[in-house]
Short mmCIF file of C-alpha atoms and ligand atoms in Angstrom, two decimals:
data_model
loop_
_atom_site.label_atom_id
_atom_site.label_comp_id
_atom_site.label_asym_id
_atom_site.label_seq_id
_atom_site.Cartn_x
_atom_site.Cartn_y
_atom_site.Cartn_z
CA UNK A 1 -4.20 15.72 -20.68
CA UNK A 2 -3.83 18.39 -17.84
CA UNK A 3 -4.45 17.56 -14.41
CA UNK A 4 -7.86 19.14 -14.02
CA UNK A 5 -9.27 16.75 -17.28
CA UNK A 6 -7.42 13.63 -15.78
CA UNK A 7 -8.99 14.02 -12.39
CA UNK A 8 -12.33 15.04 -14.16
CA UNK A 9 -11.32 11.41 -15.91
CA UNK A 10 -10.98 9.81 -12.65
CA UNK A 11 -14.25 11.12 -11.08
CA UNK A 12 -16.31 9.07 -14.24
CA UNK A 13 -14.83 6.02 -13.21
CA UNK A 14 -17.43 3.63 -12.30
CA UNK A 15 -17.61 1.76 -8.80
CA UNK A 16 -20.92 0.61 -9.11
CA UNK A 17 -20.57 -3.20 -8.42
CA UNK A 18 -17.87 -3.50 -5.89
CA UNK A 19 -21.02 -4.33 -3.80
CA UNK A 20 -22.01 -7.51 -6.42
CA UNK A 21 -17.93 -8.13 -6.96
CA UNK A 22 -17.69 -9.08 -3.27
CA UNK A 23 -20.86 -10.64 -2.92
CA UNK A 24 -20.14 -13.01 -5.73
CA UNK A 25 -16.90 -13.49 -4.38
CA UNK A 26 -18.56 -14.29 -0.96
CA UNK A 27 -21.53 -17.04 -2.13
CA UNK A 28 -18.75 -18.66 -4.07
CA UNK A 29 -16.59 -19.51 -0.86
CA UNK A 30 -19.52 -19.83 0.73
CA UNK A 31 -20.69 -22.50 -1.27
CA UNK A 32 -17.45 -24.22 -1.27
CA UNK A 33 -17.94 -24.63 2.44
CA UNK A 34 -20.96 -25.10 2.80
CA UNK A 35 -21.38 -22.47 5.19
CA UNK A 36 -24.58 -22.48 7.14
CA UNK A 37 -27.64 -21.09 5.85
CA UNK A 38 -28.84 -18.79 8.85
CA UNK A 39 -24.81 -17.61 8.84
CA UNK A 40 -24.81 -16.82 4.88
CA UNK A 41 -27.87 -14.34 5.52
CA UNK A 42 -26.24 -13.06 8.36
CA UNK A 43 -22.93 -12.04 6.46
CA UNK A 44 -25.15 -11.27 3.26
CA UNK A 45 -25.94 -7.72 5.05
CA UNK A 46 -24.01 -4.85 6.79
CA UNK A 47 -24.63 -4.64 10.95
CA UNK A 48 -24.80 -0.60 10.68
CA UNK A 49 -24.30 1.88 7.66
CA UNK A 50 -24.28 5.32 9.14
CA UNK A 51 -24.73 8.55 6.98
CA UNK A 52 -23.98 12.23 8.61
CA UNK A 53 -24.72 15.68 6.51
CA UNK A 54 -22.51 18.21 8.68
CA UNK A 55 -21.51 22.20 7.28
CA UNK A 56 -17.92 23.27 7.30
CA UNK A 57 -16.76 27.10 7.51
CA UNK A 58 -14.73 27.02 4.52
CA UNK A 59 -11.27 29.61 4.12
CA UNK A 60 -13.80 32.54 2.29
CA UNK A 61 -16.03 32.11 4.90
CA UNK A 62 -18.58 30.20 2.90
CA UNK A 63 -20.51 27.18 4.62
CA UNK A 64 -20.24 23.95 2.55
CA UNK A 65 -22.03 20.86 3.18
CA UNK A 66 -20.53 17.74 3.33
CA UNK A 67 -21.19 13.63 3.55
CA UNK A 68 -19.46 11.28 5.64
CA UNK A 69 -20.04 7.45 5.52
CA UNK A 70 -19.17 4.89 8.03
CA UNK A 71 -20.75 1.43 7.26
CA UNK A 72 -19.96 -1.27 10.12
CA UNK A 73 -20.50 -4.66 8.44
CA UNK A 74 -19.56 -7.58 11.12
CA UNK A 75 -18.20 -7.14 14.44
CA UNK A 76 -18.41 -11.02 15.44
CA UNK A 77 -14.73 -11.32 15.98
CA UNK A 78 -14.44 -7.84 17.60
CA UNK A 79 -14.67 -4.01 17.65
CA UNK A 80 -15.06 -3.08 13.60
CA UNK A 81 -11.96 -2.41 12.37
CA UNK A 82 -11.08 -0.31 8.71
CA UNK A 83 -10.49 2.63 6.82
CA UNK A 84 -11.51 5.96 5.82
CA UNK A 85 -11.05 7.15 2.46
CA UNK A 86 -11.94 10.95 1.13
CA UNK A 87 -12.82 10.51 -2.92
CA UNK A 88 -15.48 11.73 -5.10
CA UNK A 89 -16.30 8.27 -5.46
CA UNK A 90 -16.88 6.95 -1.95
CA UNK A 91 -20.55 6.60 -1.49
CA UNK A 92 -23.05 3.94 0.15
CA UNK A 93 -22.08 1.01 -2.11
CA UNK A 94 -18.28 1.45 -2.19
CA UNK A 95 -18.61 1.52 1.83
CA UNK A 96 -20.49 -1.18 2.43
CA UNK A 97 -18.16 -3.38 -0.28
CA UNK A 98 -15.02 -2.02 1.37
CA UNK A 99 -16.81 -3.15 4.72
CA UNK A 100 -16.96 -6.67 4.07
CA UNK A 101 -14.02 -6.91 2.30
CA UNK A 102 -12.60 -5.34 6.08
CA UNK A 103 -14.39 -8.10 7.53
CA UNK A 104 -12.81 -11.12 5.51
CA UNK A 105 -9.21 -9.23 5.78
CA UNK A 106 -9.08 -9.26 9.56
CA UNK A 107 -10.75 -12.81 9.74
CA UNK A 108 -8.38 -14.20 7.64
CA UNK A 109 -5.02 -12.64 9.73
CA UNK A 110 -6.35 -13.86 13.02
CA UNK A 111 -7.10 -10.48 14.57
CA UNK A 112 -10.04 -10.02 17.21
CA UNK A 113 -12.11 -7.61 14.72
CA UNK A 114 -14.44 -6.96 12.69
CA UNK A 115 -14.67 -4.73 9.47
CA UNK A 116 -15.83 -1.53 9.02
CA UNK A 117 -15.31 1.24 6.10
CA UNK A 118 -16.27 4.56 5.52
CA UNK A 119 -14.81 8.18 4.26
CA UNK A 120 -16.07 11.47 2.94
CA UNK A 121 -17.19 11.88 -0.96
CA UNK A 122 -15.05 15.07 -1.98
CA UNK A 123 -11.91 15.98 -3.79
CA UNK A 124 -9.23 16.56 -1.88
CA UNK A 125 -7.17 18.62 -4.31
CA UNK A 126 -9.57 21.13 -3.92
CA UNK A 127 -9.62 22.00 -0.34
CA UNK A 128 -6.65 23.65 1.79
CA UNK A 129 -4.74 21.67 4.52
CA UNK A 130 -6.38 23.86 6.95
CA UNK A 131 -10.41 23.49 5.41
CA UNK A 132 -9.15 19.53 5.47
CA UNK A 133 -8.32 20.04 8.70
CA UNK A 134 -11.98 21.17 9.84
CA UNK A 135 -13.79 18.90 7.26
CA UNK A 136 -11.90 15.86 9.63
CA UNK A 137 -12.83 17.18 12.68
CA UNK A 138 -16.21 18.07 11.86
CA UNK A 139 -16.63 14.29 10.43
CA UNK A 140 -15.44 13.25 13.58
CA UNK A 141 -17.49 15.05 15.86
CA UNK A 142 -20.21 14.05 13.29
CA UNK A 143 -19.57 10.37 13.87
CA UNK A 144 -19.59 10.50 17.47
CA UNK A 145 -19.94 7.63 19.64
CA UNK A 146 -20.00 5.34 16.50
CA UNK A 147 -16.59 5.10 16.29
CA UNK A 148 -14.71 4.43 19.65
CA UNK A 149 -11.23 2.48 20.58
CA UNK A 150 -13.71 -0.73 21.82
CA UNK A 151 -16.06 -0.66 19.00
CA UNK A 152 -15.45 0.96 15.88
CA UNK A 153 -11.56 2.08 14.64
CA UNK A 154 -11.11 3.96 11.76
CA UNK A 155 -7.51 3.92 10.25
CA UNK A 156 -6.13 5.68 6.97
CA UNK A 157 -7.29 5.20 3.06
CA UNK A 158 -7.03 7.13 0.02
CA UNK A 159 -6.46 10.55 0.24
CA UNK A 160 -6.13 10.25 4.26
CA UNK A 161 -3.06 9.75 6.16
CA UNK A 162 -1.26 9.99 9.33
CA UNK A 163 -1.84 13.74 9.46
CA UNK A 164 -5.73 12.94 9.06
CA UNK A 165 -5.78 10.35 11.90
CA UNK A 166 -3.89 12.85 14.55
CA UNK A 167 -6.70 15.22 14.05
CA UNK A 168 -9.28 12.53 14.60
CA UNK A 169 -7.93 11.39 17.67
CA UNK A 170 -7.30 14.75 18.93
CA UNK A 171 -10.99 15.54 18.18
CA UNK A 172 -12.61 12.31 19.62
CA UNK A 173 -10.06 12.84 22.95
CA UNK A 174 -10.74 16.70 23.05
CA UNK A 175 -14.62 15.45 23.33
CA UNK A 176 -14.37 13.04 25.81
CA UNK A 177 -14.83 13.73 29.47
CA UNK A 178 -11.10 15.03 30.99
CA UNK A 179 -10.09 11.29 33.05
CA UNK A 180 -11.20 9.24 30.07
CA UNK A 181 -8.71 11.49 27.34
CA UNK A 182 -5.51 9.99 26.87
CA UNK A 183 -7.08 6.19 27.44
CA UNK A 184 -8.77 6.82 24.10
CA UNK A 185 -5.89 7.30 21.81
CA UNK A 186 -6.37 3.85 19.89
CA UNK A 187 -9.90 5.38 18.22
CA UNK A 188 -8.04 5.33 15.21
CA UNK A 189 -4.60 4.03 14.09
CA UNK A 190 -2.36 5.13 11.45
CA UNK A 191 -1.37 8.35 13.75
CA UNK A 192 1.74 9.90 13.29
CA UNK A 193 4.99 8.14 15.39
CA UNK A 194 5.05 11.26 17.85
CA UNK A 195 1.10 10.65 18.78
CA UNK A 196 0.94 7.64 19.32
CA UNK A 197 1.51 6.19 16.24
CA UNK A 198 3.06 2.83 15.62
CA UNK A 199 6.83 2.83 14.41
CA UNK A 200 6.83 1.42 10.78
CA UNK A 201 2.38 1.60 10.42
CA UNK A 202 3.51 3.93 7.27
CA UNK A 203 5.60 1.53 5.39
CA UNK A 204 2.89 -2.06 7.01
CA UNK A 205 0.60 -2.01 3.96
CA UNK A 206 3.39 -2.20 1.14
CA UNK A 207 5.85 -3.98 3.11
CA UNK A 208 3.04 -6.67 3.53
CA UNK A 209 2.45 -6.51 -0.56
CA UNK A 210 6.16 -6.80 -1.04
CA UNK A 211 6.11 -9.70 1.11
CA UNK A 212 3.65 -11.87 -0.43
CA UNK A 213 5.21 -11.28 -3.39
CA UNK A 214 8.09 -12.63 -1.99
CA UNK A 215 6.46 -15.52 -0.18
CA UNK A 216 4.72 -16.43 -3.43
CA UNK A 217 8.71 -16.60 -5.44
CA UNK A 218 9.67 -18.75 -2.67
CA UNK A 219 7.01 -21.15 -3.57
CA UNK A 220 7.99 -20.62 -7.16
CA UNK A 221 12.11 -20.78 -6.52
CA UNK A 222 11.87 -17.83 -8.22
CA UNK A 223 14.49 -15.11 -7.64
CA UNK A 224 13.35 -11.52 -7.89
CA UNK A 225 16.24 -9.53 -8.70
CA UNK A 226 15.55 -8.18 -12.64
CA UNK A 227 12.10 -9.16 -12.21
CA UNK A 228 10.13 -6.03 -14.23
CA UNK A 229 6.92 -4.61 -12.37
CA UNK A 230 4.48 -1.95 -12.51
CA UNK A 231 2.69 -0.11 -9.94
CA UNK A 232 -0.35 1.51 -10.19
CA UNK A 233 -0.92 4.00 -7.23
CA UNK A 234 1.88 5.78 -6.05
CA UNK A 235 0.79 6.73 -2.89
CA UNK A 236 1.20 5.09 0.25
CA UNK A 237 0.73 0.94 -0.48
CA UNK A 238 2.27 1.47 -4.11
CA UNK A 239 5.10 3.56 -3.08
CA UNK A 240 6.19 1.31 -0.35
CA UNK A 241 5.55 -1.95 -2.12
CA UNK A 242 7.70 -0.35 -5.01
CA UNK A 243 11.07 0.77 -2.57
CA UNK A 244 10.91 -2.93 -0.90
CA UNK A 245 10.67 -4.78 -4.12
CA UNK A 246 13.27 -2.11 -5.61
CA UNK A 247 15.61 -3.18 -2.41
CA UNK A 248 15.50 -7.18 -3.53
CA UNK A 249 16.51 -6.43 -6.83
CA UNK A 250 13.40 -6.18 -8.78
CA UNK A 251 13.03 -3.23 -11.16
CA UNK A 252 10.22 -0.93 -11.46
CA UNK A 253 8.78 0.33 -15.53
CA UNK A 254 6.05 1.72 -15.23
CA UNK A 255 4.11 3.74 -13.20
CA UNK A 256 -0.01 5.23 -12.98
CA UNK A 257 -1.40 7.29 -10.75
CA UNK A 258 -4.78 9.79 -10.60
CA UNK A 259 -3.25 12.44 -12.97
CA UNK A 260 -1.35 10.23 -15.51
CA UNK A 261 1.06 7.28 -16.62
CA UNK A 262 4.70 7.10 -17.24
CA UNK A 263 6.96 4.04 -18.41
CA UNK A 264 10.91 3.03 -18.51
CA UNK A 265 11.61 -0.45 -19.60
CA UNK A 266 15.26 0.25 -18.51
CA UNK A 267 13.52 0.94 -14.79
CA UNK A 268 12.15 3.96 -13.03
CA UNK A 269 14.45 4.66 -9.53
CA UNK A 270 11.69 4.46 -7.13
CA UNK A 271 12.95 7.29 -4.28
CA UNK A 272 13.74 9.93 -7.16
CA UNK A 273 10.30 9.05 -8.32
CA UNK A 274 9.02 10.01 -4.76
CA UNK A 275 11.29 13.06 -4.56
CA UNK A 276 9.56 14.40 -8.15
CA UNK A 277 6.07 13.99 -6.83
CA UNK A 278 6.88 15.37 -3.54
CA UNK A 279 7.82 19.01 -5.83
CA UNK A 280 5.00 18.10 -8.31
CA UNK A 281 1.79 18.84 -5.78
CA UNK A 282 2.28 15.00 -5.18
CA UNK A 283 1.80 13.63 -9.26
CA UNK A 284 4.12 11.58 -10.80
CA UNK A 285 3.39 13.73 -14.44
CA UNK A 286 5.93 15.15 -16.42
CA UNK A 287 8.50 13.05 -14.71
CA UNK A 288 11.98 13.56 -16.56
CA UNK A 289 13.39 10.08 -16.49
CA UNK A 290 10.81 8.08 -18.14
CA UNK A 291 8.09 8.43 -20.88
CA UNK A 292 4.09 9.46 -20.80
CA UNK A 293 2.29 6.74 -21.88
CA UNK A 294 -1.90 6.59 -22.86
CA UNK A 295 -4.12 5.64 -18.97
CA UNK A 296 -5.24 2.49 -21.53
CA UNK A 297 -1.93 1.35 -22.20
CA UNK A 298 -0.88 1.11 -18.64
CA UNK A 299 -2.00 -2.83 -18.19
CA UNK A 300 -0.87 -4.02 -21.23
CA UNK A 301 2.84 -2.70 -20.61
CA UNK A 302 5.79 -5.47 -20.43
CA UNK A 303 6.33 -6.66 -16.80
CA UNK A 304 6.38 -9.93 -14.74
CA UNK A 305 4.53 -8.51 -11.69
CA UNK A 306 1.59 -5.99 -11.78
CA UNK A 307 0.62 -4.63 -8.54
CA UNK A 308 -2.98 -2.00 -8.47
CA UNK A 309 -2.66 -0.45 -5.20
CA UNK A 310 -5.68 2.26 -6.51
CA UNK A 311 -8.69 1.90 -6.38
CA UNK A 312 -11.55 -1.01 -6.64
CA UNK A 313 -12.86 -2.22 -10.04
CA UNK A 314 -9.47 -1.21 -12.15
CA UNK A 315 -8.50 -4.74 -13.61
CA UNK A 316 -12.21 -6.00 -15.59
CA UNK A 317 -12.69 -7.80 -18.99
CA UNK A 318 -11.57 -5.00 -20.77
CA UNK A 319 -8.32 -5.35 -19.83
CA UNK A 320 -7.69 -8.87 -18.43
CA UNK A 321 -6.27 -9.80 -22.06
CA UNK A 322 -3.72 -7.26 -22.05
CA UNK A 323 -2.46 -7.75 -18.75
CA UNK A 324 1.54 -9.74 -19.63
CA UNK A 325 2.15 -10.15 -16.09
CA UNK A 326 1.89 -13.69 -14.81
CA UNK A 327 1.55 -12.10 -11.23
CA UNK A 328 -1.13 -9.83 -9.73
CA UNK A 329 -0.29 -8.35 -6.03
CA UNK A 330 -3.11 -7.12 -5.29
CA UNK A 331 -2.05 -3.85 -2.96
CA UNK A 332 -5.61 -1.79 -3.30
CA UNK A 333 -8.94 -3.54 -2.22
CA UNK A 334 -11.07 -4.99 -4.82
CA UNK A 335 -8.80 -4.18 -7.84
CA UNK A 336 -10.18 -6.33 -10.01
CA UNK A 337 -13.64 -7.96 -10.62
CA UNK A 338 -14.97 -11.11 -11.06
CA UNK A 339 -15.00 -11.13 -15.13
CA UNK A 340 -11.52 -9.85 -15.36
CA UNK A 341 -10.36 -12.34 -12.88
CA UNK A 342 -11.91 -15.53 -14.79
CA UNK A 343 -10.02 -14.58 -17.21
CA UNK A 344 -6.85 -14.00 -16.06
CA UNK A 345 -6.99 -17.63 -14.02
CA UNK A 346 -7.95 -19.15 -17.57
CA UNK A 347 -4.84 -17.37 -18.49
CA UNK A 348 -2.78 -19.13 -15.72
CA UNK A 349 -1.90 -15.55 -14.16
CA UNK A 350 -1.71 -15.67 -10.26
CA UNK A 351 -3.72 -13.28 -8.35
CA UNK A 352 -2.25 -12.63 -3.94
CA UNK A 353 -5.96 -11.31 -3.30
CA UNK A 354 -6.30 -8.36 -1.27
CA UNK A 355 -7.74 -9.52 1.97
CA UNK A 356 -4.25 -11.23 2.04
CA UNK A 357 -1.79 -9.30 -0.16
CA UNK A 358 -2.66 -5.85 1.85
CA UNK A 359 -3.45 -6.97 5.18
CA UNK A 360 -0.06 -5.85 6.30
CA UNK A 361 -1.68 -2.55 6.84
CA UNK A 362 -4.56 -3.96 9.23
CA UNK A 363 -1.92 -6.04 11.23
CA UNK A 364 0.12 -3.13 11.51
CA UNK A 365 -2.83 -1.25 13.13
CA UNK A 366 -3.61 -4.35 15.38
CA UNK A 367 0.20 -3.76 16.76
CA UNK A 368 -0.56 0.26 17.24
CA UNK A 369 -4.05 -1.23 18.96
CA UNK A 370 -2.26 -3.44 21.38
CA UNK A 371 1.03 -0.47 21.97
CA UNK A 372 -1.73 2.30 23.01
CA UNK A 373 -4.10 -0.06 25.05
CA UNK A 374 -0.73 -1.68 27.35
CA UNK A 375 0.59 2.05 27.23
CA UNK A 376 3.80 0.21 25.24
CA UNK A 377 6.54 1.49 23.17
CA UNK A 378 7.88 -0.94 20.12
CA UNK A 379 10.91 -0.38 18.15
CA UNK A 380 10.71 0.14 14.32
CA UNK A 381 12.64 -3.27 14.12
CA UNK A 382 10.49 -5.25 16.32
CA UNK A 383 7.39 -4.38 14.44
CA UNK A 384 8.73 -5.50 11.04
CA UNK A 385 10.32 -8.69 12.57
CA UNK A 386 6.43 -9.29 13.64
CA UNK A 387 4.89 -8.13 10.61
CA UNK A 388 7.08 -11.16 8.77
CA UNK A 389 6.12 -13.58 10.75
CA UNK A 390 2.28 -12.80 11.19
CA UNK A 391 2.08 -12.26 7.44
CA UNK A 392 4.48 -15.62 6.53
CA UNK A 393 1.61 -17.80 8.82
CA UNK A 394 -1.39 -16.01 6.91
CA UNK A 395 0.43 -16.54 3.21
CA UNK A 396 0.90 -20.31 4.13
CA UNK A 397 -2.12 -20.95 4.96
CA UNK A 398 -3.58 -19.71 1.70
CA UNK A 399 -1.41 -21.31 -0.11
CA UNK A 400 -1.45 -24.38 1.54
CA UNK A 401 -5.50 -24.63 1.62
CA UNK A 402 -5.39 -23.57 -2.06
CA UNK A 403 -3.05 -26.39 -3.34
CA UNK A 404 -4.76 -28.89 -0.84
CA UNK A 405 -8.72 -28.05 -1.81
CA UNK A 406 -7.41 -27.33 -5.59
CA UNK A 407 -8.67 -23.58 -5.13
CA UNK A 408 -7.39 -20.12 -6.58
CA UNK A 409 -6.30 -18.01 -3.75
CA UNK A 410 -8.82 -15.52 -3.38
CA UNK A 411 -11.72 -18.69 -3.15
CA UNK A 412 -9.10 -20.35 -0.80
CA UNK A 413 -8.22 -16.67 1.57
CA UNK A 414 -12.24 -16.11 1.14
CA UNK A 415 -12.85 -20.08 2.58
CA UNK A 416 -10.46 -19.50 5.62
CA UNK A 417 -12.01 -16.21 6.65
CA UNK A 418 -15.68 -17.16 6.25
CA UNK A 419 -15.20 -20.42 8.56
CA UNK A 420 -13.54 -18.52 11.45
CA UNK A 421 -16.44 -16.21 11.51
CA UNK A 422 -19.28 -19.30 10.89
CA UNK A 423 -17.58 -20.92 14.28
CA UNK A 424 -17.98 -17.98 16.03
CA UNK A 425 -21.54 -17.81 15.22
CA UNK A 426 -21.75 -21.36 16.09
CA UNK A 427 -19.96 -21.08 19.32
CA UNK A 428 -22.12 -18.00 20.48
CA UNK A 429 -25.01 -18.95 18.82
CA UNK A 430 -27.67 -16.08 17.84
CA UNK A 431 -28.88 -13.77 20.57
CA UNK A 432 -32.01 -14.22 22.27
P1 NAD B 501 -3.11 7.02 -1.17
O1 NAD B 501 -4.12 8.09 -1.15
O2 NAD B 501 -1.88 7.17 -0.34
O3 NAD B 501 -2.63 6.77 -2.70
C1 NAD B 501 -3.54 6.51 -3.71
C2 NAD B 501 -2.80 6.57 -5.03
O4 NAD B 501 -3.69 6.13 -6.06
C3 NAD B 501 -2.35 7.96 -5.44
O5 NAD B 501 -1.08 7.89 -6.06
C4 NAD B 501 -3.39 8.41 -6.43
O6 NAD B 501 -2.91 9.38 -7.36
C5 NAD B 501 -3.68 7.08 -7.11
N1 NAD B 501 -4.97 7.03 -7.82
C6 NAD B 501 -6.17 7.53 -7.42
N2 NAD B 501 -7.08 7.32 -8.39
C7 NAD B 501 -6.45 6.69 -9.39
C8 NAD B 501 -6.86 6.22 -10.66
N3 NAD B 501 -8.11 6.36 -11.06
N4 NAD B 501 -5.95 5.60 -11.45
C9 NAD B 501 -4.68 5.46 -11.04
N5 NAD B 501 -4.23 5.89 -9.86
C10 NAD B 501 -5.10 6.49 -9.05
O7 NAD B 501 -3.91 5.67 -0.81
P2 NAD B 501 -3.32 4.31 -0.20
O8 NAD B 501 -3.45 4.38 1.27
O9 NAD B 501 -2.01 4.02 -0.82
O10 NAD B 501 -4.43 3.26 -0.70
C11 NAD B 501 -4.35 2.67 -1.99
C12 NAD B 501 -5.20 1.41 -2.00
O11 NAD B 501 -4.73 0.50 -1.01
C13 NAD B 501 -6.69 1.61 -1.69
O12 NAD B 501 -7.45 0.69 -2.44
C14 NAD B 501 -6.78 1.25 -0.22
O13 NAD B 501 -8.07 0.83 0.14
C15 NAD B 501 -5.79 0.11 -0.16
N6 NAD B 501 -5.26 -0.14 1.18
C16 NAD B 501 -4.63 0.83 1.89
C17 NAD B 501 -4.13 0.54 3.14
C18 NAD B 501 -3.34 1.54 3.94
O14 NAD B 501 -2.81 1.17 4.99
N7 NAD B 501 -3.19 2.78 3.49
C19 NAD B 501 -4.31 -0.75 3.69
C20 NAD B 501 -4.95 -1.72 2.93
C21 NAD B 501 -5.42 -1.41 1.68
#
């Protein structure tokens, strides 16, 4: 398939019911809780879901109009907190899901936010860096005083990066009055190392993926080196997941991403991977050192460790059967849904979920937070050493309350979150 028909391909993919995926997901931790009825409707819905229609001078000189989403679901724990993601399939319901599943994630690592999602529906691939460059700072200026370092803080998703969040910042700062500039730096995170950026925020996500993979061998005295696994993503969280697992021995076979699939049973060197797609306009087809195999065939290919680090709704009952790998890592958010997950737990396959397996990422941007508000410097070193430990205490506690309550993970991470929240509530109580 060329390019063009595989992203045509990717563009039909449905995302309709991430919204009921983590709503089920939700009322069944819920229930396990019992989590108070006046706090279950309050959760149920999103705080704010804001929608902006703003025109961009494209490179011919045409004006194109474009829609930006930024849905702010709970901010009981603090300013809303999550990512922005620029895909042909972002629209209201993907936000809102990605919202609450923002919510649970920085519940659940002990961070003093909220959750909040948003992003632009387009394709990137066909826009130049520089008409990227206005679309973001026309989205920015579009957003306004909904976003702000104390209330809302958008960080990098699909298709958005470090590059993205220095022109946001720049934009939000450029717009502020001139004393309050530079104290607004931490509206977004994710920004490159040289603006204020967070040594090692790049690598936080799939370091954090790696880890629970590791945390969840050490619970299994199981050693990783030869252990086969296959990414699918190769972009930021699958790339990095891939070079730290690759490090401890384990040895990537396959590989997916938007424009195709590729597998090596006799392993696929993960940085000459990286080097490829960096010459290939970022694709990993047509790779040299391994073989093109069917997008349908990608799940069901021999591994021990299967980490989606996509998009939402990939792993469903059409699929679940094939899957050989007794281990899901679940890098993206919301990779797989409800019915495929039944049956892989009939199966006995272990599923890290998400709001636990990624939230190295969200952590990462809580230390970036914390560096630009105390006008601090860490070393690349100091933030890993962190990362570990803040991600060993969140793993541990999953697993612990899973194996004590007799729960999966997800119900278990789901549990934990939702009760931190319901105190708060409680605490507070409801305003008048
Ligand atoms: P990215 O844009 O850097 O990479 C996305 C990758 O997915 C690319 O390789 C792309 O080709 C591939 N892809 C897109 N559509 C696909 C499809 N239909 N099938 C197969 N591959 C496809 O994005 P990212 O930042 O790595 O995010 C990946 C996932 O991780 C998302 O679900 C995101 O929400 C989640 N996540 C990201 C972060 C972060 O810090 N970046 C944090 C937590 C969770």
């Amino acid at each position: 398939m060329t390019l063009v028909a595989e992203i045509k391909e990717t563009k039909k993919q449905p995302v309709r019911g991430m919204m009921d995926n983590v709503m089920e997901q939700f009322n069944s931790a819920a229930d396990k809780i019992h989590l108070h009825p006046n706090i279950r409707k309050i959760l149920s819905i999103t705080n704010n879901e804001i929608v902006v229609n703003f025109p961009v001078k494209m490179d011919n000189g045409d004006v194109e109009i474009f829609r930006g989403y930024r849905v702010q679901h709970n901010n009981a724990l603090g300013p809303y907190k999550g990512g922005l993601r620029y895909h042909p399939t972002v629209d209201i319901d993907a936000a809102r899901a990605l919202a609450m599943w923002m919510t649970w994630k920085t519940s659940l690592a002990g961070l003093p936010y909220g959750g909040g999602k948003g992003g632009i529906q387009l394709d990137p691939t066909k826009y130049s860096q520089s008409e990227l460059e206005r679309i973001t700072r026309r989205f920015t200026f579009a957003l306004a005083d909904n976003i702000g370092p104390e209330h809302d803080i958008p960080a990098p998703d699909v298709n958005t990066n470090s590059q993205t969040m220095a022109w946001m910042a720049d934009t939000y700062m450029s717009t502020r009055p001139p004393a309050e500039r530079t104290a607004n730096q931490h509206v977004v995170t994710g920004k490159p190392a040289g603006s204020g950026g967070l040594e090692g925020r790049d690598r936080a996500t799939g370091y954090g993926v790696f880890l629970s993979i590791k945390f969840w061998a050490e619970k299994k005295d199981m050693c990783l080196t030869g252990k086969k696994f296959i990414v699918q993503g190769f972009g930021n969280v699958g790339y990095w997941a891939a070079h730290f697992l690759e490090k401890e021995g384990a040895v990537l076979v396959a590989v997916q991403d938007a424009f195709g699939s590729i597998e090596n049973q006799q392993g696929i060197m993960v940085e000459d991977l990286l080097d490829y797609t960096k010459a290939n306009k970022g694709s990993i087809v047509d790779y040299p050192r391994a073989t093109h195999i069917k997008k349908s065939d990608f799940f069901a290919t021999n591994c021990d460790i299967c980490i989606p680090a996509a998009l939402g709704n990939q792993i469903t009952s059409e699929n679940a059967l094939q899957i050989n790998a007794t281990l899901i890592a679940e890098g993206a958010n919301g990779p797989t849904n409800v019915e495929g997950e039944k049956i892989l737990l009939e199966r006995g396959v272990s599923i890290i979920p998400d709001i636990l397996c990624n939230s190295g990422g969200v952590v990462g941007s809580y230390y970036e937070w914390l560096q630009n508000r105390n006008g601090e410097l860490w070393q690349l070193d100091e933030v890993m050493a962190k990362l570990e430990k803040k991600l060993r205490e969140s793993f541990n506690k999953v697993h612990d309350y899973s194996e004590e309550e007799n729960l999966d993970m997800r119900t278990a991470a789901y549990c934990l979150a939702i009760k931190r929240i319901e105190r708060a509530y409680i605490e507070r109580g409801i305003f008048p």
